[in-house]
Each structure stands twice: as structure tokens, then as C-alpha cells.
CSV table of C-alpha atoms in Angstrom, one decimal:
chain,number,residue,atom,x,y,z
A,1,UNK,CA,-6.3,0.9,31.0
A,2,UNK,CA,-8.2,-1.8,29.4
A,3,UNK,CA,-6.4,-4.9,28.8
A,4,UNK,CA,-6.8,-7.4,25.8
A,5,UNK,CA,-6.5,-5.4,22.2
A,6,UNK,CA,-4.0,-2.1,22.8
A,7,UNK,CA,-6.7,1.0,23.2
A,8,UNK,CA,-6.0,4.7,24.4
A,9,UNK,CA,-7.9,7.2,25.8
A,10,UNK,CA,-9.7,9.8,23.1
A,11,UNK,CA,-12.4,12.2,23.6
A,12,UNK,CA,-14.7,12.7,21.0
A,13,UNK,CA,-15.5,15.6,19.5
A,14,UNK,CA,-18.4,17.5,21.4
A,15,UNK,CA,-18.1,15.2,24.6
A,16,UNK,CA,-16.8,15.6,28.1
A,17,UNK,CA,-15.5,12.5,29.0
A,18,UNK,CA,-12.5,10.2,27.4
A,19,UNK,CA,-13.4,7.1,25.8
A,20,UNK,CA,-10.8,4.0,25.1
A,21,UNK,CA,-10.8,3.3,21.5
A,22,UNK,CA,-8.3,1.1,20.0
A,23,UNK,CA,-5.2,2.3,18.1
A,24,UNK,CA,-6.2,1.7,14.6
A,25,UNK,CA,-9.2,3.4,15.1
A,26,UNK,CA,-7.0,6.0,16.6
A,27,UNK,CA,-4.5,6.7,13.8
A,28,UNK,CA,-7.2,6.8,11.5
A,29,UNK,CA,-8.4,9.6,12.4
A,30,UNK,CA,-5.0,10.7,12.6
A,31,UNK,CA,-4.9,10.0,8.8
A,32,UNK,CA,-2.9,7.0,9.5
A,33,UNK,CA,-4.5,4.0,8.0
A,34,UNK,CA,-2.4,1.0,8.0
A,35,UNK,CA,-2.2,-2.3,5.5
A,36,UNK,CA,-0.6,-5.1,7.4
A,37,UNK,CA,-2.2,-8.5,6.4
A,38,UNK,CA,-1.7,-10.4,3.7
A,39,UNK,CA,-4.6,-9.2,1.0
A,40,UNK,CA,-7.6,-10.3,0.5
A,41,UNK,CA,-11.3,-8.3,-0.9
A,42,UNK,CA,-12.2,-7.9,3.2
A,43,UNK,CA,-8.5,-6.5,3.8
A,44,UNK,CA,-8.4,-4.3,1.0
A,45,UNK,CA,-11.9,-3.3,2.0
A,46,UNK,CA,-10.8,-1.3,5.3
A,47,UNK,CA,-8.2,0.5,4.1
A,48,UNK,CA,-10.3,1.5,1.2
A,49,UNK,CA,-13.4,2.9,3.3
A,50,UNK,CA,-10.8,4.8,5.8
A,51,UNK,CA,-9.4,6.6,2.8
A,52,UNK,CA,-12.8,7.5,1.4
A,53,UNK,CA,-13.8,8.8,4.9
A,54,UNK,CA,-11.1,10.3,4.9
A,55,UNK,CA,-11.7,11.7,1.5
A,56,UNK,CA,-15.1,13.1,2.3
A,57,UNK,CA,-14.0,14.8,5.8
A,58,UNK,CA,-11.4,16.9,4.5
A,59,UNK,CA,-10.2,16.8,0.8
A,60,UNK,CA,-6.7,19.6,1.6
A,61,UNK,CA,-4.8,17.0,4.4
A,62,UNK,CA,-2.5,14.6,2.9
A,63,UNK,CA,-3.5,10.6,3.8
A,64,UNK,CA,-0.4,8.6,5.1
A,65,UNK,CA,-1.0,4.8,4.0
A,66,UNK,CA,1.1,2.5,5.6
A,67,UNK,CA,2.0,-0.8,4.6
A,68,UNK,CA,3.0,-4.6,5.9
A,69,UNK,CA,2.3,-6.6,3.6
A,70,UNK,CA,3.7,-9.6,1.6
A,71,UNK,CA,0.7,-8.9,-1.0
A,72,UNK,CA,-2.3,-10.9,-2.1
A,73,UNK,CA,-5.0,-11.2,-4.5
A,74,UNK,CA,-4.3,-9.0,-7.2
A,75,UNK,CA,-7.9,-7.3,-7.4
A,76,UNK,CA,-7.6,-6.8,-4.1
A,77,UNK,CA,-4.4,-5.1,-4.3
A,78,UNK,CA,-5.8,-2.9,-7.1
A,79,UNK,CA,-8.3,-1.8,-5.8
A,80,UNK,CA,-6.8,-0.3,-3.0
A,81,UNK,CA,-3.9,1.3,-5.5
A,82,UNK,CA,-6.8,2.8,-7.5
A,83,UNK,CA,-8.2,4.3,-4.6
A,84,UNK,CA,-4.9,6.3,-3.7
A,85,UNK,CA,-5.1,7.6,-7.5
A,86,UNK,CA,-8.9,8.3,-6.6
A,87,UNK,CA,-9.6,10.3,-3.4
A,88,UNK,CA,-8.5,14.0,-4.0
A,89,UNK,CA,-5.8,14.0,-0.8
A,90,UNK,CA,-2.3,13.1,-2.4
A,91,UNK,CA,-1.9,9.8,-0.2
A,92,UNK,CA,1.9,9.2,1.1
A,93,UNK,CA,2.7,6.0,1.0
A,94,UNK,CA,5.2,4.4,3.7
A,95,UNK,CA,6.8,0.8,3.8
A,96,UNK,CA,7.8,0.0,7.4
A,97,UNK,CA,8.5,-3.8,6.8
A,98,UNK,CA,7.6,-5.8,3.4
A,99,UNK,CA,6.1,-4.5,0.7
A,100,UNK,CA,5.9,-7.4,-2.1
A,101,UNK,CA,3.7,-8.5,-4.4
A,102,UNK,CA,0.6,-6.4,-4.6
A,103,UNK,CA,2.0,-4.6,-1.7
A,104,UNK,CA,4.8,-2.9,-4.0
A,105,UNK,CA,2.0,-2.1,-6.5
A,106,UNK,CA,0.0,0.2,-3.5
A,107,UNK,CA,3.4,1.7,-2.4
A,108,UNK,CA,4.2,2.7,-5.9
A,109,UNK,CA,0.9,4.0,-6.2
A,110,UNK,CA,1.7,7.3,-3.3
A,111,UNK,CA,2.0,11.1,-4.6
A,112,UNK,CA,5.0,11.0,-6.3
A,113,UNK,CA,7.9,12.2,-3.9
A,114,UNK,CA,5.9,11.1,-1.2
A,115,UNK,CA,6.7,7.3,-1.4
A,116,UNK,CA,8.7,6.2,1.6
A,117,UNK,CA,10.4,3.1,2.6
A,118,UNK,CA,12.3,2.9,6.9
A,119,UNK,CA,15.6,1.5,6.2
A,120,UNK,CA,15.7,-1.7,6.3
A,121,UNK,CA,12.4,-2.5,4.9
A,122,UNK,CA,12.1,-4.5,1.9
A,123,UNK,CA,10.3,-4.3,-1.7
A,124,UNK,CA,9.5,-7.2,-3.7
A,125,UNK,CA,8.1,-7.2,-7.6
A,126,UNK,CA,6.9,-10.1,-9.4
A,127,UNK,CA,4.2,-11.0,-11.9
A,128,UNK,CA,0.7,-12.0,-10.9
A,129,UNK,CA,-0.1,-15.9,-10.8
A,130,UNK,CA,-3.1,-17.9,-10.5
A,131,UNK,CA,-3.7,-21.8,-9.3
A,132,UNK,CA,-5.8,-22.9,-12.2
A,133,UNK,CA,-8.6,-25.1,-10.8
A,134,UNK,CA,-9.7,-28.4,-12.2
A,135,UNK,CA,-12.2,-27.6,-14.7
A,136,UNK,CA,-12.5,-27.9,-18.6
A,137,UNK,CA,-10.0,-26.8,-20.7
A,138,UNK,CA,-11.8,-23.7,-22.3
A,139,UNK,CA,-12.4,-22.1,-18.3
A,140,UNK,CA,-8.4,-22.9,-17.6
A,141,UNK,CA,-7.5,-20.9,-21.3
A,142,UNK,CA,-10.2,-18.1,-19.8
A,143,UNK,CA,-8.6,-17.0,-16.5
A,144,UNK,CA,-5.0,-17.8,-18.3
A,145,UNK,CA,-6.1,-14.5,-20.5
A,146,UNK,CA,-7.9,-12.7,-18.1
A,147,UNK,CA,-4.5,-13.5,-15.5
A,148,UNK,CA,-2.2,-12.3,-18.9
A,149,UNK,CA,-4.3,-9.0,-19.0
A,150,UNK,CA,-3.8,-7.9,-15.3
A,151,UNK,CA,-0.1,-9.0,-15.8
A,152,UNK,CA,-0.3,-6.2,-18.5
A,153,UNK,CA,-2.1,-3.6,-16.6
A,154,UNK,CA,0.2,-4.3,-13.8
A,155,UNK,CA,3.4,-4.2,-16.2
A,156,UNK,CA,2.0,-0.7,-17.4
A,157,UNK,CA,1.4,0.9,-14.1
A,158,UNK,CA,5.0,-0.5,-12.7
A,159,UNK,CA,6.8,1.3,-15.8
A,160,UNK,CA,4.9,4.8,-15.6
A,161,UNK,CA,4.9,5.1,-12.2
A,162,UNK,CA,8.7,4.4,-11.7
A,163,UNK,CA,10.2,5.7,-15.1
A,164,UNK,CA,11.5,2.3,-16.1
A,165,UNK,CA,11.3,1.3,-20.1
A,166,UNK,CA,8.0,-1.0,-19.5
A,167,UNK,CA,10.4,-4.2,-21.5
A,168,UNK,CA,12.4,-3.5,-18.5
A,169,UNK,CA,9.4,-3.7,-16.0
A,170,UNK,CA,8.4,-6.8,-18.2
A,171,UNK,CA,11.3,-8.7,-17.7
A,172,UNK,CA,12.3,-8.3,-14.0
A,173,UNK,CA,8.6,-9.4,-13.1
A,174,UNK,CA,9.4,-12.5,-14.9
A,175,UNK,CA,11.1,-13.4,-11.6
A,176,UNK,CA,10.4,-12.5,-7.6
A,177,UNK,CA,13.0,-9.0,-7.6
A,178,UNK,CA,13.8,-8.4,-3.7
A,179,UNK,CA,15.2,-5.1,-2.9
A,180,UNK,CA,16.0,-3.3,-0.1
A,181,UNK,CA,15.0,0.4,0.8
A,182,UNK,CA,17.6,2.3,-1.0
A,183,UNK,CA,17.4,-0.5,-4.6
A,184,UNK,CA,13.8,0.3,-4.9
A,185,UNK,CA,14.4,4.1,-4.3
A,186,UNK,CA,17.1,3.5,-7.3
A,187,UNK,CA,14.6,1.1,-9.0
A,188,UNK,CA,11.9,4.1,-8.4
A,189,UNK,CA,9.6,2.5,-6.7
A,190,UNK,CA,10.1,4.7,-3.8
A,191,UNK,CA,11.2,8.5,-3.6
A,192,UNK,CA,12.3,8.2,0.0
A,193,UNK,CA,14.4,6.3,2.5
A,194,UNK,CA,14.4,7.6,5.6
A,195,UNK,CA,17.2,7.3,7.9
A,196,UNK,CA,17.8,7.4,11.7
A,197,UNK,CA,21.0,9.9,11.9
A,198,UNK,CA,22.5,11.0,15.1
A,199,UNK,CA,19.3,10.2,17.5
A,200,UNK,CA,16.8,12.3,14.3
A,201,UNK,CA,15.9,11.7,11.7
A,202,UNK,CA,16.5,12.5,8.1
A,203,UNK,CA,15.3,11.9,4.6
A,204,UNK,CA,17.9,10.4,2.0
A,205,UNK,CA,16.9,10.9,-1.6
């Protein structure tokens, strides 16, 4: 086995002999893809093109996302949530560690009854923030808008995709809101906590 970054063994379609390929690569095409890094447009990219693969291989088998993350940048972060709402798969979306920031906003973003969180994972909301740079005072008043209208969008998408009243939404984000599994299945965030019971597993809801 080759040793350095974690590969198995897979034989490609239409070939005789195994190759190694490494693991993500493996679950992918599983219809596994993972988000475990911190966000940024290059992060959110790979995700997004294994969904849209994924998309154009077979549109009738469900996409399991999961996620690691403590967030990002928050176009980033949207632009992988709008891909779940895009591709014609209903994506499940699993928290097996953090999910905060821009990280909560993808998990909220699975099929609805198909957002998961492991037990002791954690969720955390909070509104979008920006270090305004040095600049003139008319740029700074600019991205403090533009930063106002994603807080909005966000806000919006928080409220209809958990069922809260959207002042409710409003307010919690005023502040980080750290939850564990089964507060943001309450909070509706998540539709799932699953739970190791008896050496199996089972699904509290």
C-alpha cells in the first residue's frame, strides 16, 4: 500500500487491474463529498464541482455532503448552499464535527428530513462580518451595505429553512449561538441526530 496521503485500491470501470486512488477521490464517487476546511472560493470550489458531477452522472441517487467546518467567507459558503438547492439529487447534509458560521448555512441547506448532525457535533449561527479596510469613507459605507444585504439574505434563508419567525433568526445572529446536536435539531437546523445505541445505530428525531 502506498504510503504518504491515505489511498485504496479501486478498479476503474472497464479496466482489469486496481489502481490506488486516494480516499476523497474514493467517496466521491461514492457520493460522499466532504467540506472540512475552513472556507474560502478554492474550498467551496471542490465540493461544488463534485456535486455537479455528480449531478450530471446520475440525477435519481441522493448526494451525502459532509461537513467540518468552522465556516468562512460568506460567498463562499453560499455558493456551495445554492448548489445543494441547485443540482436535481436531494443532497443530505451531515455534520460530523463543527458546523458554524457559513458551515451551519450549507447544513441547513440539505433535503429537508435529511439534515443530520453525530452526537456530539456542534452547530454555531452568527451574522456575517467583514474587516473594513483602510480606504475612503464612501468604499467603507459601500461594503457596510453590501455586508447588511447578505446579513439579510442570510437572515431570510435561516428563518424559512428552520421554521423560526425570521425577528427570531434576526436576533440570535446578533450574537455567536453554539448548540449541540440535539439544540439545533430543536432549533431546526437539523432534522436528525443520530445516535450510537447498543453497538447500532439509530436515528433520534
Amino acid at each position: 500500500m502506498p504510503i504518504g496521503v491515505p489511498k485504496v485500491s479501486f478498479r476503474i470501470s472497464g479496466e482489469e487491474d486496481m489502481v490506488w486512488i486516494d480516499t476523497y477521490n474514493r467517496l466521491y464517487r461514492e457520493r460522499l463529498p466532504f467540506l472540512g476546511q475552513h472556507m474560502d472560493d478554492e474550498i467551496a470550489n471542490q465540493p461544488i464541482r463534485i456535486m455537479m458531477y455528480l449531478n450530471g452522472e446520475n440525477r435519481s441517487q441522493d448526494i451525502y455532503l459532509y461537513i467540518n467546518s468552522p465556516g468562512g467567507a460568506v460567498l463562499a459558503g453560499i455558493s456551495v448552499y445554492d448548489t445543494t438547492q441547485f443540482v436535481v439529487p436531494d443532497v443530505h447534509t451531515i455534520c460530523v464535527g463543527l458546523a458554524a458560521s457559513m458551515g451551519s448555512f450549507i447544513l441547513t441547506g440539505g433535503g429537508i428530513t435529511k439534515r443530520i448532525a453525530l452526537p456530539h457535533a456542534r452547530v454555531m449561527i452568527h451574522q456575517p462580518a467583514s474587516s473594513f479596510y483602510e480606504g475612503q469613507a464612501g468604499e467603507c459605507l459601500m461594503e457596510a451595505e453590501e455586508i447588511l444585504k447578505l446579513r439579510d439574505c442570510i437572515t431570510k434563508v435561516y428563518a424559512q429553512k428552520t421554521g423560526k419567525p425570521l425577528w427570531v433568526v434576526s436576533e440570535d445572529m446578533e450574537r455567536d449561538v453554539s448548540m449541540p446536536a440535539k439544540e439545533a435539531r430543536v432549533y431546526g437546523i437539523i432534522d436528525l441526530v443520530v445516535m450510537e445505541t447498543s453497538q447500532r445505530l439509530a436515528v433520534s428525531n
